[in-house]
PDB file of C-alpha atoms in Angstrom:
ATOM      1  CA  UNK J   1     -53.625 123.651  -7.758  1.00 84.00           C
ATOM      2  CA  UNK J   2     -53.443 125.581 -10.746  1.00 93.00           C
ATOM      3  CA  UNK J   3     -56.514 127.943 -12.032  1.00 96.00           C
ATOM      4  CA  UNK J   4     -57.809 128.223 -15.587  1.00 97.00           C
ATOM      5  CA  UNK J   5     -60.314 129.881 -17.354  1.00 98.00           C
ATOM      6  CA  UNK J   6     -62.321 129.462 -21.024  1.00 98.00           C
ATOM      7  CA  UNK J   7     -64.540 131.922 -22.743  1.00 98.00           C
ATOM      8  CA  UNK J   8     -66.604 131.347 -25.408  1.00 98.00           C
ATOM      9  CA  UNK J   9     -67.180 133.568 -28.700  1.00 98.00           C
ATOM     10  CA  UNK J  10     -70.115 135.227 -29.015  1.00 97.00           C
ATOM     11  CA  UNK J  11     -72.463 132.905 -29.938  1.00 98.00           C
ATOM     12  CA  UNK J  12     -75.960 133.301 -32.637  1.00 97.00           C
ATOM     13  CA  UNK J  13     -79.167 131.557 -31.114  1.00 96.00           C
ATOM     14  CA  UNK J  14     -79.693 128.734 -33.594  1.00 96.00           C
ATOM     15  CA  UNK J  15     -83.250 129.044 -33.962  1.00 95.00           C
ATOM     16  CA  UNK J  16     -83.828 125.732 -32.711  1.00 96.00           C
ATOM     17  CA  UNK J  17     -85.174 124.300 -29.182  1.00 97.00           C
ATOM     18  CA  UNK J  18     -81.936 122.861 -28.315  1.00 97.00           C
ATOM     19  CA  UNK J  19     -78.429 124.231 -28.923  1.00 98.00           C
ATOM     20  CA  UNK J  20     -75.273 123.438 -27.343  1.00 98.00           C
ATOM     21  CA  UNK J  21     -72.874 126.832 -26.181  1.00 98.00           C
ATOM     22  CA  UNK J  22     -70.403 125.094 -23.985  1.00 98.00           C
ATOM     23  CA  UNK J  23     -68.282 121.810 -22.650  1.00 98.00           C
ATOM     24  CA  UNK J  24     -65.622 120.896 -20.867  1.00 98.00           C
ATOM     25  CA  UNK J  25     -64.164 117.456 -21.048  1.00 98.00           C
ATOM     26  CA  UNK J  26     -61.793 115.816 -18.712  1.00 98.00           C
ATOM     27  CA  UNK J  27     -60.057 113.167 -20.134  1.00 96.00           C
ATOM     28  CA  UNK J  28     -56.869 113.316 -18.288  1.00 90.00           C
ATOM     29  CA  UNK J  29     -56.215 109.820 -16.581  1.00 90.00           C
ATOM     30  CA  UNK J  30     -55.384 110.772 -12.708  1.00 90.00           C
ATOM     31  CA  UNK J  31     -56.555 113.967 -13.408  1.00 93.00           C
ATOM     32  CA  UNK J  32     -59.140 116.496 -10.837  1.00 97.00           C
ATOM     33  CA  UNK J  33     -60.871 119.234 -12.764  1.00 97.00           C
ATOM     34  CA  UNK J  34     -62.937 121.200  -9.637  1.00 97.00           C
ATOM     35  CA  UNK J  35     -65.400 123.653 -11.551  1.00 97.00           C
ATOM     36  CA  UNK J  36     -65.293 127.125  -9.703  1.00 96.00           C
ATOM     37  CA  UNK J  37     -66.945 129.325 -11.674  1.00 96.00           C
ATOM     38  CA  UNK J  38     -69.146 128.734 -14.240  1.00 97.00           C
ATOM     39  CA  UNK J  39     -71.617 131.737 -15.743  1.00 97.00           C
ATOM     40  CA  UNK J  40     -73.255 132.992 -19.513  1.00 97.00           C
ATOM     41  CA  UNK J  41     -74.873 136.361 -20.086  1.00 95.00           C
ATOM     42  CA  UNK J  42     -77.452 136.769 -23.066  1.00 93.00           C
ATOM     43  CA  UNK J  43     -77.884 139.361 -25.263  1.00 91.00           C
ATOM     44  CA  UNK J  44     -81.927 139.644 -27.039  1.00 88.00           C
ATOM     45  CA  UNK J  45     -81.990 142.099 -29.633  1.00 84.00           C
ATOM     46  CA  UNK J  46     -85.746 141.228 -31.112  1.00 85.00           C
ATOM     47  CA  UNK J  47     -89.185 141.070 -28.666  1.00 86.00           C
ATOM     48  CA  UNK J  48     -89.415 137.922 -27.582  1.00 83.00           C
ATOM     49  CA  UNK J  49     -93.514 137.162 -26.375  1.00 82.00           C
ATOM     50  CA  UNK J  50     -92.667 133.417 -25.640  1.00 84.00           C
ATOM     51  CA  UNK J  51     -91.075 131.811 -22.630  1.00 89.00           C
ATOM     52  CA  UNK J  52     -87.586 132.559 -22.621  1.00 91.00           C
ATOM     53  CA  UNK J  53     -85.049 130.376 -23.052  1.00 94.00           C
ATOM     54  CA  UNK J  54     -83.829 127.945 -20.084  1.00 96.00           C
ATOM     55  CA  UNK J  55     -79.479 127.972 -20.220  1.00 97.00           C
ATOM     56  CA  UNK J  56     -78.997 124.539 -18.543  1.00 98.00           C
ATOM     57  CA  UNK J  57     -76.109 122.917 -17.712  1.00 98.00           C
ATOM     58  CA  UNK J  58     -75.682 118.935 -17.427  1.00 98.00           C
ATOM     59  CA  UNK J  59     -73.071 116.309 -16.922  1.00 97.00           C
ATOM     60  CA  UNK J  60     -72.129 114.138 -20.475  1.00 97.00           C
ATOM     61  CA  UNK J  61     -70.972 110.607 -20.646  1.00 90.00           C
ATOM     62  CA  UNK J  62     -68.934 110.508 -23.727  1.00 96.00           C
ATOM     63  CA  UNK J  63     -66.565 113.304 -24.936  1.00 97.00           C
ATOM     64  CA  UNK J  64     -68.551 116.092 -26.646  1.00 98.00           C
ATOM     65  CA  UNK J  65     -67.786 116.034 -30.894  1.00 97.00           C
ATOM     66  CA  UNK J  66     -66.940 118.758 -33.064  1.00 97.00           C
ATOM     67  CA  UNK J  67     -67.441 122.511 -32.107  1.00 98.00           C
ATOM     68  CA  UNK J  68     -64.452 124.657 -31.733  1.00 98.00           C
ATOM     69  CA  UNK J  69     -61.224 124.191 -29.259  1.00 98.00           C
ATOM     70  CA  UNK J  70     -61.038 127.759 -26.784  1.00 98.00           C
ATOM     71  CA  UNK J  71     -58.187 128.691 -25.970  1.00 97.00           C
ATOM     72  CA  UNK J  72     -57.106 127.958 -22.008  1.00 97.00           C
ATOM     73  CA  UNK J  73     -55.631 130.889 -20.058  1.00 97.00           C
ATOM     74  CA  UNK J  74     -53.738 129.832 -17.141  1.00 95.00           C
ATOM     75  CA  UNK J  75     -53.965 132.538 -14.094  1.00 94.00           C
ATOM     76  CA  UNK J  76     -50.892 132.411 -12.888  1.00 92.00           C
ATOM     77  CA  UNK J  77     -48.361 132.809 -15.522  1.00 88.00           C
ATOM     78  CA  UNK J  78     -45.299 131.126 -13.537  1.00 85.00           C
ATOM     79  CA  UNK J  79     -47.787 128.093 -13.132  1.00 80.00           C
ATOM     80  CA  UNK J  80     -47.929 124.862 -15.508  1.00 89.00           C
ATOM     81  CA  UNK J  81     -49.878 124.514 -18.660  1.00 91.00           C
ATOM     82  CA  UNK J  82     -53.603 123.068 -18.690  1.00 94.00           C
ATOM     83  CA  UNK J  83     -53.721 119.497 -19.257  1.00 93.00           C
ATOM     84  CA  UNK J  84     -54.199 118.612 -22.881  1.00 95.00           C
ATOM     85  CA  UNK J  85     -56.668 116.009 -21.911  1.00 96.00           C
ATOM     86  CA  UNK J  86     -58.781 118.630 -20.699  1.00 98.00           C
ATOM     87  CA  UNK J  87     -60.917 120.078 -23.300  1.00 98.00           C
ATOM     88  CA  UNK J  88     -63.230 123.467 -23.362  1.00 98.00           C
ATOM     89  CA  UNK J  89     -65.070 124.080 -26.630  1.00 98.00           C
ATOM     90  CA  UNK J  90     -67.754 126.488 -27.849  1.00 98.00           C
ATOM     91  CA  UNK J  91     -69.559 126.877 -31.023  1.00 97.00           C
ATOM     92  CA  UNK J  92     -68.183 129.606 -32.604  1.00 96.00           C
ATOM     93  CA  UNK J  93     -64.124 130.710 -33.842  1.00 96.00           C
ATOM     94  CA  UNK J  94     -65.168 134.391 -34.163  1.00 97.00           C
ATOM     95  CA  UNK J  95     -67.448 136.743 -32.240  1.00 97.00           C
ATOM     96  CA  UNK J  96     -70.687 136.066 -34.213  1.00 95.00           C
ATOM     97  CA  UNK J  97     -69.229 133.565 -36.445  1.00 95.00           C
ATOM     98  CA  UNK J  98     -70.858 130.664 -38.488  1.00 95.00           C
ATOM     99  CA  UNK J  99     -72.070 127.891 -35.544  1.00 96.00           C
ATOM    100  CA  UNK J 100     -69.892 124.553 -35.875  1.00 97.00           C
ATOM    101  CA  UNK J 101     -72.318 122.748 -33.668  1.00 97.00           C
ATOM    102  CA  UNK J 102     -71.198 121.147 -30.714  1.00 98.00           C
ATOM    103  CA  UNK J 103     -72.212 117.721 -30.126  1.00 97.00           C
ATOM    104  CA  UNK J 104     -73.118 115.120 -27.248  1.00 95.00           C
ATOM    105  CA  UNK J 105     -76.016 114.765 -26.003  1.00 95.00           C
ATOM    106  CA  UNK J 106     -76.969 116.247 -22.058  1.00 96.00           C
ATOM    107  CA  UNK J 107     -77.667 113.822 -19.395  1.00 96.00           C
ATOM    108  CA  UNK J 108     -78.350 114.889 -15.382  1.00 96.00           C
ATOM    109  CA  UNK J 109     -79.176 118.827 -15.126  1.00 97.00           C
ATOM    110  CA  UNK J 110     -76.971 119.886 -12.408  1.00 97.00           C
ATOM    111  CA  UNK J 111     -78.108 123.759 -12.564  1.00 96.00           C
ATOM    112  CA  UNK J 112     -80.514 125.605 -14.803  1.00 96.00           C
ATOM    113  CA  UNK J 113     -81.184 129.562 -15.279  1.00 94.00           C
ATOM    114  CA  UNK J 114     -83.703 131.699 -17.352  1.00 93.00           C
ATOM    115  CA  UNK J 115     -81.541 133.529 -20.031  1.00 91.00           C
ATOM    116  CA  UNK J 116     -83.919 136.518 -20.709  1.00 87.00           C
ATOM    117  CA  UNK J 117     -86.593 138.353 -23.009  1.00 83.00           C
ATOM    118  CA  UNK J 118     -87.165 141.530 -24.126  1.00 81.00           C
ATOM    119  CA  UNK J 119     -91.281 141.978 -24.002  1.00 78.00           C
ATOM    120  CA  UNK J 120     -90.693 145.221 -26.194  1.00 78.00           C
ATOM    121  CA  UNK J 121     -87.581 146.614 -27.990  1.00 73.00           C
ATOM    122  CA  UNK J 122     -87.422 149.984 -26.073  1.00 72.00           C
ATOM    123  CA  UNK J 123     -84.662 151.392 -23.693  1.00 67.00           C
ATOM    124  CA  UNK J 124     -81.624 149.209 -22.969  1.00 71.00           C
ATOM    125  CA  UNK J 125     -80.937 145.913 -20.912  1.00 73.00           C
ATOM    126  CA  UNK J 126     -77.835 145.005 -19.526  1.00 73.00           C
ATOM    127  CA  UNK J 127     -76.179 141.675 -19.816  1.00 75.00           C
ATOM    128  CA  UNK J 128     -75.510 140.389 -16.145  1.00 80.00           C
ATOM    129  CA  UNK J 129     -73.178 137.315 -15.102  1.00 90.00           C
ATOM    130  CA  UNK J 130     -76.226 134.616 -15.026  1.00 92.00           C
ATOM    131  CA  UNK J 131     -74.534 131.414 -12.814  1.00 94.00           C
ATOM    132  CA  UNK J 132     -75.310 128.256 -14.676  1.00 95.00           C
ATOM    133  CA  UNK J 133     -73.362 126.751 -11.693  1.00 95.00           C
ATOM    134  CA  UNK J 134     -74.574 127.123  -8.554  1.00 90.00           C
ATOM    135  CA  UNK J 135     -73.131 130.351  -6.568  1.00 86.00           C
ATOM    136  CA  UNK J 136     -71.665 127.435  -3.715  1.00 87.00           C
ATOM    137  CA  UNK J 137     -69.506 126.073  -6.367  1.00 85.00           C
ATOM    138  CA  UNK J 138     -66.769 128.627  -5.759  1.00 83.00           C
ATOM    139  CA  UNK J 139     -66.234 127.295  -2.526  1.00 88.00           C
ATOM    140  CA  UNK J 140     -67.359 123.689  -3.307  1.00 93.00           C
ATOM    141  CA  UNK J 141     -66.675 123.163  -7.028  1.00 96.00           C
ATOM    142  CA  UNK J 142     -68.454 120.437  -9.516  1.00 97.00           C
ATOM    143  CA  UNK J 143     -65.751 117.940  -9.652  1.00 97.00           C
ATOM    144  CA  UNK J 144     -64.608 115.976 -13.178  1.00 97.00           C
ATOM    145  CA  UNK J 145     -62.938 112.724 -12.733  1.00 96.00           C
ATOM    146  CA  UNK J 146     -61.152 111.380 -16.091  1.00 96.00           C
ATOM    147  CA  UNK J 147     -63.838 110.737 -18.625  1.00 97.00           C
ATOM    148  CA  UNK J 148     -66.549 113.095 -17.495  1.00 97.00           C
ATOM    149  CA  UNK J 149     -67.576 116.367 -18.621  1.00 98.00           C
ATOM    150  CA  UNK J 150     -70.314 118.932 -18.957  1.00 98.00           C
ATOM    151  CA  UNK J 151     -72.376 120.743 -21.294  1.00 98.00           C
ATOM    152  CA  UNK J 152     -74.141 124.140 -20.771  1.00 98.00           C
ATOM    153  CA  UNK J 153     -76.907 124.280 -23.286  1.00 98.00           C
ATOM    154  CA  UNK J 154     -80.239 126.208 -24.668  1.00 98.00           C
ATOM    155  CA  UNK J 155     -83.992 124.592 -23.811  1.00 97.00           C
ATOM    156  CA  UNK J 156     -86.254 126.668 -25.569  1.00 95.00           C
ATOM    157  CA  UNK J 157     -90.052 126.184 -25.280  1.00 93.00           C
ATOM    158  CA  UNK J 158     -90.185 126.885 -28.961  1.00 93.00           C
ATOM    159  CA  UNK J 159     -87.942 128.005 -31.925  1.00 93.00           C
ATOM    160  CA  UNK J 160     -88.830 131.508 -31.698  1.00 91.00           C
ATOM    161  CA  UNK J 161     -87.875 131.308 -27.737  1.00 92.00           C
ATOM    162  CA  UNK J 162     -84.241 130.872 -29.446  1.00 94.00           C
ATOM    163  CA  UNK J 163     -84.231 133.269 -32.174  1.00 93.00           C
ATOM    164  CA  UNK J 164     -80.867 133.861 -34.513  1.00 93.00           C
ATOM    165  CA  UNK J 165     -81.003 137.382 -32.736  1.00 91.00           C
ATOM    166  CA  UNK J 166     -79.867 136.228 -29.463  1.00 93.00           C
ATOM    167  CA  UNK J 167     -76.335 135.971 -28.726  1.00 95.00           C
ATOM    168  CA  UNK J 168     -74.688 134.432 -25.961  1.00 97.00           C
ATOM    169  CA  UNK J 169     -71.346 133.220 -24.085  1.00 97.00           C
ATOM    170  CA  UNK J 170     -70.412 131.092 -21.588  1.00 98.00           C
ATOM    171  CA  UNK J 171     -67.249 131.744 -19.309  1.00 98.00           C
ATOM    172  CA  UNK J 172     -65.587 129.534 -17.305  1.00 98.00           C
ATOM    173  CA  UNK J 173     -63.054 128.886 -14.354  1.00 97.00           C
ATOM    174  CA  UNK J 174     -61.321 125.861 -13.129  1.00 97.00           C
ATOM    175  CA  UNK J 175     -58.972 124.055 -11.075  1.00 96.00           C
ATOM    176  CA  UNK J 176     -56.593 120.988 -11.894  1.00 96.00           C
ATOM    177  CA  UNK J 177     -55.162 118.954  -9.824  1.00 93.00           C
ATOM    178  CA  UNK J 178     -52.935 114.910  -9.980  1.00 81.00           C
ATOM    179  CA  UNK J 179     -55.034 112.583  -7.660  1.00 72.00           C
TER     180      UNK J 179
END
């Protein structure tokens, strides 16, 4: 089975409760996408007093719209391609670019994690790999079948819980496989 993997840019809060950061879409007809690895780190560069923000991820039942196509690296470069029926999109083209919103709308929550807050703006905080997939799934990966997908996504408890000063990205790795 081949491996892949998708980064997004670095991505602006949007100052809103929701926002979508990432999806993959399998569309590929006989196709196996097994999720191995899926993580996001945050970045807050302002206080933050409220609750910070939840990073959720959840399956989709249509094809997420708009946003902007990643690029897939394959791991091994003797291996095949990714299937073009197997989409990974984020919201941004550049590293802090203007946000082409993704669309689609989040059903189940398969996995949720607190992105992070800075109480006061002194001394530094590291960014640490924050699994929006459970840790298990590298050994027993989130499947997609052909015509299902996820989303990883911001639930803020308010607008300032998602302020224009966060940044964030979402990396992921994958496996694809004929059934």
């Amino acid at each position: 089975m081949p491996t892949f993997s998708a980064a997004t840019f670095r991505t602006i809060g949007s100052a809103a409760t929701t926002q979508n950061l990432f999806s993959l879409w399998n569309n590929g007809a006989n196709r196996v996408v097994r999720i191995r690895r899926l993580v996001m780190q945050m970045d807050a560069t302002a206080v933050l007093t409220a609750v910070m923000p939840l990073i959720k991820t959840s399956r989709v039942a249509s094809a997420p719209g708009a946003g902007i196509t990643l690029t897939k690296a394959v791991w091994d470069s003797s291996g095949v391609a990714s299937h073009a029926d197997v989409t990974a999109k984020g919201a941004c083209s550049s590293d802090g670019g203007s946000l082409t919103a993704i669309t689609g709308t989040p059903g189940d929550i398969i996995w949720q994690q607190y992105g992070m807050r800075l109480h006061t703006a002194v001394g530094q905080v590291l960014g640490l790999d924050n699994n929006v997939l459970t840790s298990i799934s590298e050994s027993f990966p989130l499947v997609l079948r052909s015509g299902e997908g996820i989303i990883v996504h911001v639930v803020a408890a308010a607008t300032t819980s998602n302020p224009n000063t966060n940044h964030y990205f979402v990396q992921c790795a994958w496996d694809e496989d004929v059934s």
